[in-house]
mmCIF file of C-alpha atoms in Angstrom:
data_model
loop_
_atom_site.group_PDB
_atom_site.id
_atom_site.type_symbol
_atom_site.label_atom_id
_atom_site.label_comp_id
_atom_site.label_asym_id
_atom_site.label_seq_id
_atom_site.Cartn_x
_atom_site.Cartn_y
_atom_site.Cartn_z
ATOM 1 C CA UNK A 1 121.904 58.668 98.840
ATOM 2 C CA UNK A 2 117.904 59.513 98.721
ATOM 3 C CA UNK A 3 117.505 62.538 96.882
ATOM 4 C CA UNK A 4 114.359 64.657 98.637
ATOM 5 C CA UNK A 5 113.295 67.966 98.672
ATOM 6 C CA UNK A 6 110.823 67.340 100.955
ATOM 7 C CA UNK A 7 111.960 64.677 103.644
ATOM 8 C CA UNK A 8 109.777 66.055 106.419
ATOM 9 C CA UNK A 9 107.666 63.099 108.430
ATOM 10 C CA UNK A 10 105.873 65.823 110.642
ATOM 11 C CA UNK A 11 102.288 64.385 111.529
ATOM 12 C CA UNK A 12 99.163 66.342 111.672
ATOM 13 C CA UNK A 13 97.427 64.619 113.128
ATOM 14 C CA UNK A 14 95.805 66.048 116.002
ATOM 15 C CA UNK A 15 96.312 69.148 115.158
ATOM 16 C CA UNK A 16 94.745 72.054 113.208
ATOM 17 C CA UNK A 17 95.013 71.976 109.097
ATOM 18 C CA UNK A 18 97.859 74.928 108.264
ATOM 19 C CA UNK A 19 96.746 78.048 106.960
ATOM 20 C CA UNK A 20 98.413 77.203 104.031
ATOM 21 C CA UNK A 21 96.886 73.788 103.190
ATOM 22 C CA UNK A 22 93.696 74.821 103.864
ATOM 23 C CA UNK A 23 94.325 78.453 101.514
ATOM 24 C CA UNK A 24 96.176 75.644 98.722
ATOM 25 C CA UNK A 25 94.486 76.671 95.240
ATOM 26 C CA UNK A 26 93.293 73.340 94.245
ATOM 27 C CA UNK A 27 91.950 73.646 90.236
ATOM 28 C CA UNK A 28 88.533 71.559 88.818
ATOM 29 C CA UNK A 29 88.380 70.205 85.308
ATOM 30 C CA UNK A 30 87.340 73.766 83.380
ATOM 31 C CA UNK A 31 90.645 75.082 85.367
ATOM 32 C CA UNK A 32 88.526 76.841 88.222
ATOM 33 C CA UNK A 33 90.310 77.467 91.471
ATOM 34 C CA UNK A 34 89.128 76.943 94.685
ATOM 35 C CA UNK A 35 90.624 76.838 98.752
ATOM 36 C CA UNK A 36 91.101 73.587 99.186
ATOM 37 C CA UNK A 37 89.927 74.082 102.774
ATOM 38 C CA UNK A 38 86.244 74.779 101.221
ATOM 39 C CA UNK A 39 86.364 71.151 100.953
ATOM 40 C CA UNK A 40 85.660 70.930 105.053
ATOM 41 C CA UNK A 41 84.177 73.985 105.693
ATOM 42 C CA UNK A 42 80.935 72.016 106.131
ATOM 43 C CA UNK A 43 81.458 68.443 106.829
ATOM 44 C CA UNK A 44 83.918 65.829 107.161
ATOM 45 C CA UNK A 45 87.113 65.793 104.137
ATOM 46 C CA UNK A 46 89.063 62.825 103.268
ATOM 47 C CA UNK A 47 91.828 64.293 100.754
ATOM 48 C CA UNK A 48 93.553 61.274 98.855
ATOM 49 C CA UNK A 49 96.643 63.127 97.421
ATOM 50 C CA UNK A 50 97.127 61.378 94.154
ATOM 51 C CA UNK A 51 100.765 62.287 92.476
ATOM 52 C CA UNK A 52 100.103 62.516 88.445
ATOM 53 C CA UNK A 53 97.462 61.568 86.865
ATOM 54 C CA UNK A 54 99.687 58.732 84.654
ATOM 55 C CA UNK A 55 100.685 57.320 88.297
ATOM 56 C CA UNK A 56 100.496 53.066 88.278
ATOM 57 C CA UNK A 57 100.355 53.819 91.970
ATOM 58 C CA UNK A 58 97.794 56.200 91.873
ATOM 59 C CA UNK A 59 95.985 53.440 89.896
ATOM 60 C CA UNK A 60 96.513 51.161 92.379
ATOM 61 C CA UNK A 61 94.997 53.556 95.034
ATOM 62 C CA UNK A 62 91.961 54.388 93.303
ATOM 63 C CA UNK A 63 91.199 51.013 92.581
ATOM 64 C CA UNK A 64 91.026 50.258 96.039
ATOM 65 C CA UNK A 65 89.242 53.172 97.003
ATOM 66 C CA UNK A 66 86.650 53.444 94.670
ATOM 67 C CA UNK A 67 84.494 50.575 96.569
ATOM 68 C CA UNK A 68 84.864 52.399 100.252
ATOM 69 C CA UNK A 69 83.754 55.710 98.835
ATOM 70 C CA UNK A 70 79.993 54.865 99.589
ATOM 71 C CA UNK A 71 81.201 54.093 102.851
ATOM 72 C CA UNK A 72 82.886 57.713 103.441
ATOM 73 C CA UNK A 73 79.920 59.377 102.074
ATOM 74 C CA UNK A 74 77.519 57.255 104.420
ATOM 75 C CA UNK A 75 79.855 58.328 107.425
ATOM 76 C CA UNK A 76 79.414 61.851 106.573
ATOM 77 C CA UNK A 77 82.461 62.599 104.849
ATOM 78 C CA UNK A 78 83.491 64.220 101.352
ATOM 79 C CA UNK A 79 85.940 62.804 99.265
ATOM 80 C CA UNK A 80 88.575 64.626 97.361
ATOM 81 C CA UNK A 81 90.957 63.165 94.752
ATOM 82 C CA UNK A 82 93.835 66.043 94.232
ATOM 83 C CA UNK A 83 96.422 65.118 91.812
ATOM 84 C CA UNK A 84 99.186 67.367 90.149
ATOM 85 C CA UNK A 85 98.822 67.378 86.622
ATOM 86 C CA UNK A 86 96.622 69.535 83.896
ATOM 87 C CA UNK A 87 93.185 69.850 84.520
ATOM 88 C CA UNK A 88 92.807 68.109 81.238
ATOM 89 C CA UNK A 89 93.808 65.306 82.354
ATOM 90 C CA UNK A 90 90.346 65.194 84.843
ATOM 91 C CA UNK A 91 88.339 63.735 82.621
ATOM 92 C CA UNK A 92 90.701 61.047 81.343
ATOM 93 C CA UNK A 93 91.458 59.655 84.864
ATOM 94 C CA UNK A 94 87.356 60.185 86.099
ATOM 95 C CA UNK A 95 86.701 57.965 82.990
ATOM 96 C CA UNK A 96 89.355 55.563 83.682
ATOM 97 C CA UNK A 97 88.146 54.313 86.806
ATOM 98 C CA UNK A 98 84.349 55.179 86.554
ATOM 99 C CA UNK A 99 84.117 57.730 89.295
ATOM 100 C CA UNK A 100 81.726 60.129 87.081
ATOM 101 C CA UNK A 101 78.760 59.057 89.228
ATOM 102 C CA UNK A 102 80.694 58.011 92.460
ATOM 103 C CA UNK A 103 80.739 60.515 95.505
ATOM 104 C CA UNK A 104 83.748 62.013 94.554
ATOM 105 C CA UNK A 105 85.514 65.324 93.627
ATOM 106 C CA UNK A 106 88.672 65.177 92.032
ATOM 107 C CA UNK A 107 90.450 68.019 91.352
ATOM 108 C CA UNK A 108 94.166 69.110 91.145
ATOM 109 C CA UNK A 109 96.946 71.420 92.481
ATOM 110 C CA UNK A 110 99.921 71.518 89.453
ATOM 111 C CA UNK A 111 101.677 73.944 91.845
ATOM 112 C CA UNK A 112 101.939 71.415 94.281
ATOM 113 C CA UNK A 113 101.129 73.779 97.161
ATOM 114 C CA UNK A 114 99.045 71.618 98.993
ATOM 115 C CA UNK A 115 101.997 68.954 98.741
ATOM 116 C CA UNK A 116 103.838 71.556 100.596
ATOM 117 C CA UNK A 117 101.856 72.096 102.982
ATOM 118 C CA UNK A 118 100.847 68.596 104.080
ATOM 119 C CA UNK A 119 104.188 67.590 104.450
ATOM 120 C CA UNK A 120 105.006 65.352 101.374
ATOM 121 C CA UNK A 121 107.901 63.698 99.760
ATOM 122 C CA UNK A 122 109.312 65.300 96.805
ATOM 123 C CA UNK A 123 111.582 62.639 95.973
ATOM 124 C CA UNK A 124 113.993 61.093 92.877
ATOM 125 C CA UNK A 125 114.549 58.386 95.316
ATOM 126 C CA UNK A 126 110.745 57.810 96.467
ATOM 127 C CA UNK A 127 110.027 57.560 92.469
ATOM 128 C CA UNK A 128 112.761 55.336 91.378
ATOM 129 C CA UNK A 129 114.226 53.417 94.112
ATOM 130 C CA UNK A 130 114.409 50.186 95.380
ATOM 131 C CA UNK A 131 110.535 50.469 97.163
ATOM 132 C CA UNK A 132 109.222 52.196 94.204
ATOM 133 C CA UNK A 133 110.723 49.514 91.776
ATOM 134 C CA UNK A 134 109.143 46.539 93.968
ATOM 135 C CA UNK A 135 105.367 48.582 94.060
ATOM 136 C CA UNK A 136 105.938 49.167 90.447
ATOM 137 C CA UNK A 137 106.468 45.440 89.598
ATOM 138 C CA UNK A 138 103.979 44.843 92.226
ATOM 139 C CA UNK A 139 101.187 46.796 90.183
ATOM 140 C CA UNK A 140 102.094 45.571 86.493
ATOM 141 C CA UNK A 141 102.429 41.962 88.311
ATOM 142 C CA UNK A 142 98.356 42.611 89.425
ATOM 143 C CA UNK A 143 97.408 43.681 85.926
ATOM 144 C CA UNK A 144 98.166 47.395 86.234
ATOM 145 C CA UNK A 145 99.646 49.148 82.974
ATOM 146 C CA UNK A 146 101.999 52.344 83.069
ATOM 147 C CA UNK A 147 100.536 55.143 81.634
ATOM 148 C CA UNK A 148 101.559 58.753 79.820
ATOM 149 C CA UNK A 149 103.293 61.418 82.513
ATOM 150 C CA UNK A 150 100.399 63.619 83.602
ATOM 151 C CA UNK A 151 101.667 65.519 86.493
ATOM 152 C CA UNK A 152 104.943 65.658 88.434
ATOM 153 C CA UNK A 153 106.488 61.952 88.340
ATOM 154 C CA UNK A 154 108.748 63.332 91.817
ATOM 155 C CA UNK A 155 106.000 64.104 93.902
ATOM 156 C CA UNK A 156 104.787 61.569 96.503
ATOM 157 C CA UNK A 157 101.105 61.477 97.996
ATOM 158 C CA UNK A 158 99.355 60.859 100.618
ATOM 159 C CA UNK A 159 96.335 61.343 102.603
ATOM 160 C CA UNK A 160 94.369 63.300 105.063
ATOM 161 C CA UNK A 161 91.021 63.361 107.302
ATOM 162 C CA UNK A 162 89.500 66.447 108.274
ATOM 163 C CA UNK A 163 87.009 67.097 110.556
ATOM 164 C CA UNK A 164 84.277 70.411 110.311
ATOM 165 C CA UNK A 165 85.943 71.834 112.370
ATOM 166 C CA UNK A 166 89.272 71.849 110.346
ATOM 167 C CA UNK A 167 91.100 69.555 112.919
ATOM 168 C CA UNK A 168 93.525 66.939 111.151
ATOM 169 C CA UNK A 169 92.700 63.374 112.544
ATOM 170 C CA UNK A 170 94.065 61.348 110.175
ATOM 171 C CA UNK A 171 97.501 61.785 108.244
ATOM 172 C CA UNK A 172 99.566 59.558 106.043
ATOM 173 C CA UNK A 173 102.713 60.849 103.825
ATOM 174 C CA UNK A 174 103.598 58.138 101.487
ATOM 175 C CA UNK A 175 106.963 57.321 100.725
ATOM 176 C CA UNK A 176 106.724 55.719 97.728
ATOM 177 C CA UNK A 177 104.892 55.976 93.959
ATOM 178 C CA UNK A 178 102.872 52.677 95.715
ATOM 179 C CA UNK A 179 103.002 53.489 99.064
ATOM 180 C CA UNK A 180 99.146 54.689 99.955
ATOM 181 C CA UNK A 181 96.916 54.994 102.721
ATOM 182 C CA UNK A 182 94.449 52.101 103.499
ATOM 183 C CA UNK A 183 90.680 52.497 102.251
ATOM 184 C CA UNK A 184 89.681 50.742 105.723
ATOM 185 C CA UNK A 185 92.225 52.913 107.493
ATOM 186 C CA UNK A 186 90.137 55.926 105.989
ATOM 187 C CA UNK A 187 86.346 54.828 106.740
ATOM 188 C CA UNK A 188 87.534 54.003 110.338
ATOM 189 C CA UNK A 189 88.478 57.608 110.433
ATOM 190 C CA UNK A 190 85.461 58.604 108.568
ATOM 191 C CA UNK A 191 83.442 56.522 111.237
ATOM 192 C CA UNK A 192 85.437 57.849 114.015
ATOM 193 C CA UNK A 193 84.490 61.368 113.678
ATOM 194 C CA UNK A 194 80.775 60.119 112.918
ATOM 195 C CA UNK A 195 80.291 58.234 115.988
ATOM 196 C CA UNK A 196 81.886 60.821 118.527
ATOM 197 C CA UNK A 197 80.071 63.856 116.460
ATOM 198 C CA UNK A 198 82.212 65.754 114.341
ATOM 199 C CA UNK A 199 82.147 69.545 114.602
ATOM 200 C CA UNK A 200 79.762 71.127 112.215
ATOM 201 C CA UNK A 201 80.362 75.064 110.617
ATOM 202 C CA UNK A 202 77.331 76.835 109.674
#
């Protein structure tokens, strides 16, 4: 049988971000907290929850992303990378995939608090059962290499659009280590909010 602490499928979409996802303590690369929710107090937030920093997946989903996140920042959206590991391990993954000058933060929450509180998988199963063993295949198959544990190897990811106004209209809990959240799927969010005029803070 799966083994989960976290099984919940709840969507958020539509609905306002949680007190406690928005007050998660997300950490930058010198180890300074921040709310997380600072990250839409102002504008547009796509938050790409990453699992560990090691994560072939994670890989995989940055990879993809990397190209779109002109795209976001054109639609007038911020992009956040939160993984789970050290914030040593920043700088190592930023240099990895060249995001240094891209429009990008990435940052990380080793508590996993903002896990909690946007709903995702916590899962033995999710990291080494059967649909984790096919993406994993499926990643070293593309050219992807497995790298050192940097994080929590249990904890799933997934992804979330924000608007200003700190309204969730976009929400994806992955259930697998290769299970992620479509770059297009994200700009059309991104665009969404742009086009109908998303609500601004000042």
């Amino acid at each position: 049988m799966p083994s989960s602490s976290r099984t919940s499928d709840a969507d958020l979409t539509g609905r306002p971000a949680p007190a406690s996802l928005a007050d998660a303590i997300v950490l930058d690369r010198d180890g300074q907290g921040r709310r997380l929710g600072t990250s839409w107090d102002k504008q547009a937030c796509v938050v790409v929850m990453l699992r560990h920093f090691g994560c072939i997946g994670c890989d995989v989903t940055v990879t993809e992303l990397a190209p779109r996140l002109a795209e976001l920042q054109a639609a007038g959206a911020r992009t956040v990378l939160v993984g789970n590991g050290a914030p040593a391990a920043i700088d190592g993954f930023v240099e990895r995939h060249a995001l240094g000058d891209k429009p990008v933060d990435v940052l990380t929450d080793p508590s996993l608090a903002a896990f909690r509180a946007a709903g995702l998988i916590r899962s033995a199963w999710a990291t080494f059962g059967p649909s984790a063993i096919v993406d994993y295949v499926r990643a070293m198959s593309a050219g992807f290499v497995p790298r050192k544990i940097a994080g929590d190897t249990l904890q799933q990811g997934g992804a979330l659009v924000v608007d200003a106004g700190g309204r969730v209209v976009f929400h994806r809990i992955s259930k697998s280590l290769g299970d992620h959240a479509d770059g297009s799927d994200l700009v059309d969010a991104a665009l969404g909010l742009a086009l109908r005029g998303s609500p601004m803070r000042v």
